[in-house]
Short mmCIF file of N, CA and C in Angstrom, two decimals:
data_model
loop_
_atom_site.label_atom_id
_atom_site.label_comp_id
_atom_site.label_asym_id
_atom_site.label_seq_id
_atom_site.Cartn_x
_atom_site.Cartn_y
_atom_site.Cartn_z
N MET A 1 0.85 -1.19 -0.19
CA MET A 1 -0.07 0.04 -0.14
C MET A 1 0.89 1.35 0.22
N GLU A 2 0.63 2.32 -0.86
CA GLU A 2 1.55 3.33 -0.84
C GLU A 2 0.92 4.19 -0.02
N THR A 3 1.96 5.16 0.88
CA THR A 3 1.63 5.87 1.72
C THR A 3 1.45 7.36 1.19
N LEU A 4 0.64 8.52 1.88
CA LEU A 4 0.54 9.64 1.50
C LEU A 4 1.97 10.42 1.08
N ASN A 5 2.89 10.24 2.01
CA ASN A 5 4.22 10.54 1.53
C ASN A 5 4.94 10.21 0.34
N GLU A 6 4.58 8.99 0.14
CA GLU A 6 5.19 8.42 -1.26
C GLU A 6 4.20 8.77 -2.36
N LYS A 7 2.98 9.23 -2.25
CA LYS A 7 2.26 9.77 -3.48
C LYS A 7 2.73 11.18 -3.58
N LEU A 8 3.06 11.96 -2.60
CA LEU A 8 3.33 13.45 -2.69
C LEU A 8 4.84 13.70 -2.98
N GLU A 9 5.70 12.49 -2.94
CA GLU A 9 7.20 12.94 -3.16
C GLU A 9 7.39 13.23 -4.60
N GLY A 10 8.15 14.47 -4.40
CA GLY A 10 8.59 15.46 -5.53
C GLY A 10 7.56 16.38 -5.99
N LYS A 11 6.35 16.21 -5.64
CA LYS A 11 5.25 17.21 -5.88
C LYS A 11 5.69 18.26 -4.95
N LYS A 12 5.17 19.70 -5.53
CA LYS A 12 5.00 20.93 -4.86
C LYS A 12 3.56 21.20 -4.86
N LEU A 13 3.22 21.58 -3.33
CA LEU A 13 2.15 22.15 -2.73
C LEU A 13 1.86 23.55 -3.70
N GLU A 14 0.57 23.20 -4.38
CA GLU A 14 0.12 24.18 -5.17
C GLU A 14 -1.15 24.98 -4.49
N LEU A 15 -0.89 26.29 -4.14
CA LEU A 15 -2.00 27.09 -3.55
C LEU A 15 -2.28 28.15 -4.48
N GLU A 16 -3.62 28.49 -4.39
CA GLU A 16 -4.13 29.78 -5.25
C GLU A 16 -4.40 30.99 -4.12
N TYR A 17 -3.41 31.90 -4.42
CA TYR A 17 -3.44 33.04 -3.60
C TYR A 17 -4.26 34.40 -3.95
N PRO A 18 -4.73 34.97 -3.06
CA PRO A 18 -4.57 34.95 -1.81
C PRO A 18 -5.30 33.92 -1.08
N CYS A 19 -4.80 33.42 -0.15
CA CYS A 19 -5.86 32.42 0.75
C CYS A 19 -5.56 32.53 2.21
N ASN A 20 -6.49 31.96 2.65
CA ASN A 20 -6.28 31.86 4.31
C ASN A 20 -5.07 30.63 4.77
N TRP A 21 -4.52 30.95 5.80
CA TRP A 21 -3.21 29.95 6.15
C TRP A 21 -3.34 30.04 7.67
N CYS A 22 -3.30 28.86 8.24
CA CYS A 22 -3.19 28.74 9.69
C CYS A 22 -1.78 28.10 10.05
N TYR A 23 -1.27 28.87 11.07
CA TYR A 23 0.17 28.44 11.67
C TYR A 23 -0.09 28.07 12.90
N LYS A 24 0.36 26.81 13.41
CA LYS A 24 0.30 26.53 14.94
C LYS A 24 1.55 26.91 15.41
N VAL A 25 1.23 27.79 16.62
CA VAL A 25 2.48 28.44 17.16
C VAL A 25 2.74 27.72 18.70
N ILE A 26 3.97 27.56 18.96
CA ILE A 26 4.14 26.93 20.21
C ILE A 26 5.25 27.71 20.99
N ALA A 27 4.94 27.87 22.30
CA ALA A 27 5.63 28.67 23.32
C ALA A 27 5.69 28.23 24.62
N SER A 28 6.27 28.95 25.38
CA SER A 28 6.27 28.47 26.88
C SER A 28 5.27 29.19 27.74
N GLU A 29 4.82 30.34 27.17
CA GLU A 29 3.80 31.15 28.11
C GLU A 29 2.96 31.72 27.06
N LYS A 30 1.52 31.86 27.46
CA LYS A 30 0.55 32.23 26.43
C LYS A 30 0.71 33.86 26.22
N GLU A 31 1.12 34.57 27.36
CA GLU A 31 1.13 35.93 26.84
C GLU A 31 2.41 36.22 26.25
N ALA A 32 3.33 35.62 26.29
CA ALA A 32 4.67 35.84 25.59
C ALA A 32 4.35 35.35 24.07
N LEU A 33 3.71 34.31 23.80
CA LEU A 33 3.40 33.95 22.50
C LEU A 33 2.32 34.90 21.80
N GLN A 34 1.51 35.46 22.65
CA GLN A 34 0.49 36.58 22.23
C GLN A 34 1.25 37.76 21.76
N ASN A 35 2.10 38.38 22.25
CA ASN A 35 3.14 39.44 22.11
C ASN A 35 4.00 39.04 20.90
N ALA A 36 4.56 37.91 20.97
CA ALA A 36 5.37 37.69 19.73
C ALA A 36 4.84 37.74 18.64
N ILE A 37 3.33 37.11 18.49
CA ILE A 37 2.75 37.33 17.11
C ILE A 37 2.37 38.68 16.62
N LYS A 38 2.12 39.51 17.83
CA LYS A 38 1.86 40.82 17.54
C LYS A 38 3.06 41.63 16.81
N ASP A 39 4.47 41.33 17.37
CA ASP A 39 5.39 41.85 17.02
C ASP A 39 5.80 41.26 15.43
N VAL A 40 5.52 40.00 15.22
CA VAL A 40 5.82 39.69 13.70
C VAL A 40 4.73 40.04 12.79
N ILE A 41 3.34 40.30 13.00
CA ILE A 41 2.42 40.59 12.06
C ILE A 41 1.98 42.07 12.23
N ASN A 42 2.19 42.76 13.30
CA ASN A 42 1.89 44.01 13.67
C ASN A 42 0.19 44.06 13.60
N GLU A 43 -0.24 45.14 12.90
CA GLU A 43 -1.88 45.28 12.70
C GLU A 43 -2.50 44.79 11.87
N ARG A 44 -1.73 43.66 11.19
CA ARG A 44 -2.55 42.88 9.99
C ARG A 44 -3.69 41.94 10.80
N GLN A 45 -4.52 41.99 9.90
CA GLN A 45 -5.73 41.36 10.30
C GLN A 45 -5.42 39.84 10.59
N HIS A 46 -5.99 39.07 11.78
CA HIS A 46 -6.05 37.70 11.97
C HIS A 46 -6.58 37.38 13.09
N THR A 47 -6.72 35.86 13.09
CA THR A 47 -7.54 35.50 14.33
C THR A 47 -6.40 34.49 15.08
N LEU A 48 -6.47 34.68 16.32
CA LEU A 48 -5.63 33.76 17.46
C LEU A 48 -6.57 33.15 18.28
N THR A 49 -6.63 31.69 18.27
CA THR A 49 -7.27 30.87 18.87
C THR A 49 -6.39 29.81 19.81
N ASP A 50 -6.99 29.60 20.80
CA ASP A 50 -6.15 28.68 21.71
C ASP A 50 -6.17 27.05 21.08
N SER A 51 -5.20 26.45 21.35
CA SER A 51 -5.21 25.15 20.75
C SER A 51 -4.89 24.37 21.87
N ASN A 52 -3.79 23.78 22.24
CA ASN A 52 -3.47 22.96 23.29
C ASN A 52 -2.46 23.34 24.30
N SER A 53 -2.26 22.59 25.53
CA SER A 53 -1.24 23.23 26.38
C SER A 53 -0.64 21.66 26.56
N SER A 54 0.70 21.44 27.02
CA SER A 54 1.34 20.24 27.35
C SER A 54 0.75 19.74 28.69
N LYS A 55 0.83 18.25 29.05
CA LYS A 55 0.13 17.81 30.04
C LYS A 55 0.85 18.52 31.41
N THR A 56 2.10 18.90 31.12
CA THR A 56 2.77 19.64 32.46
C THR A 56 2.71 21.03 32.58
N GLY A 57 2.12 21.44 31.45
CA GLY A 57 1.89 23.03 31.33
C GLY A 57 3.30 23.94 30.85
N LYS A 58 4.06 23.06 30.51
CA LYS A 58 5.41 23.63 30.05
C LYS A 58 5.37 24.26 28.75
N TYR A 59 4.39 23.78 27.67
CA TYR A 59 4.29 24.47 26.48
C TYR A 59 2.73 24.74 26.21
N VAL A 60 2.32 25.97 25.40
CA VAL A 60 1.23 26.24 25.16
C VAL A 60 1.35 26.11 23.30
N SER A 61 0.25 26.10 22.81
CA SER A 61 0.14 26.10 21.67
C SER A 61 -1.31 27.15 21.04
N MET A 62 -1.16 28.14 20.00
CA MET A 62 -2.00 28.53 19.53
C MET A 62 -2.28 28.51 18.00
N ASN A 63 -3.62 28.72 17.34
CA ASN A 63 -3.54 28.84 15.96
C ASN A 63 -3.72 30.26 15.54
N LEU A 64 -2.94 30.57 14.78
CA LEU A 64 -2.76 31.87 13.89
C LEU A 64 -3.36 31.81 12.62
N ASP A 65 -4.64 32.34 12.53
CA ASP A 65 -5.24 32.07 10.96
C ASP A 65 -5.13 33.82 10.59
N LEU A 66 -4.64 33.83 9.37
CA LEU A 66 -4.44 35.24 8.63
C LEU A 66 -4.74 34.72 7.08
N LEU A 67 -4.81 35.96 6.29
CA LEU A 67 -4.75 35.88 4.87
C LEU A 67 -3.27 36.02 4.47
N VAL A 68 -2.78 34.99 3.60
CA VAL A 68 -1.50 35.59 3.08
C VAL A 68 -1.71 35.81 1.52
N HIS A 69 -0.72 36.51 0.86
CA HIS A 69 -1.00 37.12 -0.48
C HIS A 69 -0.24 36.44 -1.46
N ASN A 70 0.84 35.62 -1.06
CA ASN A 70 1.64 35.03 -1.98
C ASN A 70 2.51 33.79 -1.32
N GLU A 71 3.32 33.36 -1.95
CA GLU A 71 4.28 32.43 -1.37
C GLU A 71 5.22 32.97 -0.56
N ASP A 72 5.71 34.03 -1.01
CA ASP A 72 6.80 34.79 -0.20
C ASP A 72 6.23 35.43 1.22
N ASP A 73 5.07 35.68 0.96
CA ASP A 73 4.54 36.29 2.35
C ASP A 73 4.31 35.33 3.30
N ARG A 74 3.64 34.02 2.77
CA ARG A 74 3.46 32.93 3.61
C ARG A 74 4.90 32.48 4.17
N LYS A 75 5.94 32.45 3.47
CA LYS A 75 7.30 31.80 4.05
C LYS A 75 7.82 33.02 5.01
N PHE A 76 7.60 34.10 4.64
CA PHE A 76 8.24 35.49 5.59
C PHE A 76 7.60 35.12 6.96
N ILE A 77 6.40 35.17 7.13
CA ILE A 77 5.61 34.96 8.15
C ILE A 77 6.05 33.89 8.94
N TYR A 78 6.10 32.86 8.46
CA TYR A 78 6.87 31.42 8.79
C TYR A 78 8.16 31.54 9.58
N ASP A 79 8.79 32.25 8.54
CA ASP A 79 10.48 32.40 9.01
C ASP A 79 10.40 33.34 10.21
N ALA A 80 9.78 34.39 10.10
CA ALA A 80 9.62 35.47 11.36
C ALA A 80 9.24 34.97 12.63
N LEU A 81 8.12 34.16 12.54
CA LEU A 81 7.53 33.51 13.83
C LEU A 81 8.57 32.49 14.48
N LYS A 82 9.19 31.79 13.31
CA LYS A 82 10.27 30.69 13.69
C LYS A 82 11.44 31.12 14.60
N LYS A 83 12.01 32.49 14.05
CA LYS A 83 12.87 33.27 14.69
C LYS A 83 12.77 33.91 15.68
N HIS A 84 11.60 34.19 16.19
CA HIS A 84 11.48 34.95 17.42
C HIS A 84 11.75 34.18 18.46
N GLN A 85 12.31 35.19 19.58
CA GLN A 85 13.12 34.37 20.67
C GLN A 85 12.05 33.72 21.70
N ASP A 86 10.65 34.21 21.41
CA ASP A 86 9.60 33.49 22.66
C ASP A 86 8.57 32.53 21.91
N ILE A 87 9.25 32.08 20.79
CA ILE A 87 8.53 31.06 20.09
C ILE A 87 9.26 29.82 19.86
N LYS A 88 8.75 28.51 20.29
CA LYS A 88 9.49 27.18 20.30
C LYS A 88 9.59 26.63 19.04
N MET A 89 8.36 26.71 18.57
CA MET A 89 7.90 25.95 17.09
C MET A 89 6.90 26.46 16.46
N VAL A 90 7.07 26.34 15.05
CA VAL A 90 5.77 26.80 14.26
C VAL A 90 5.64 25.41 13.36
N LEU A 91 4.35 25.31 13.17
CA LEU A 91 3.99 24.18 12.35
C LEU A 91 2.90 24.87 10.94
#
């Protein structure tokens, strides 16, 4: 049986822009995560919703939904979130 990864191997994700995109953002504290997102996207319209927290409470995650205008815009936001000192991971 062929896996999904095998089916998609060598194929590029094709999106029609502009489109809504969701980033899952993980940090140690909710308030620091919210502030980091504000630092990255400024006044850009977005929706931020709670996602999960780890069993021990060490990490929290939130979903950041916003309109991305093109591939460069989507990647720029991803990279900027990933590089922020208060953000542990971006999916």
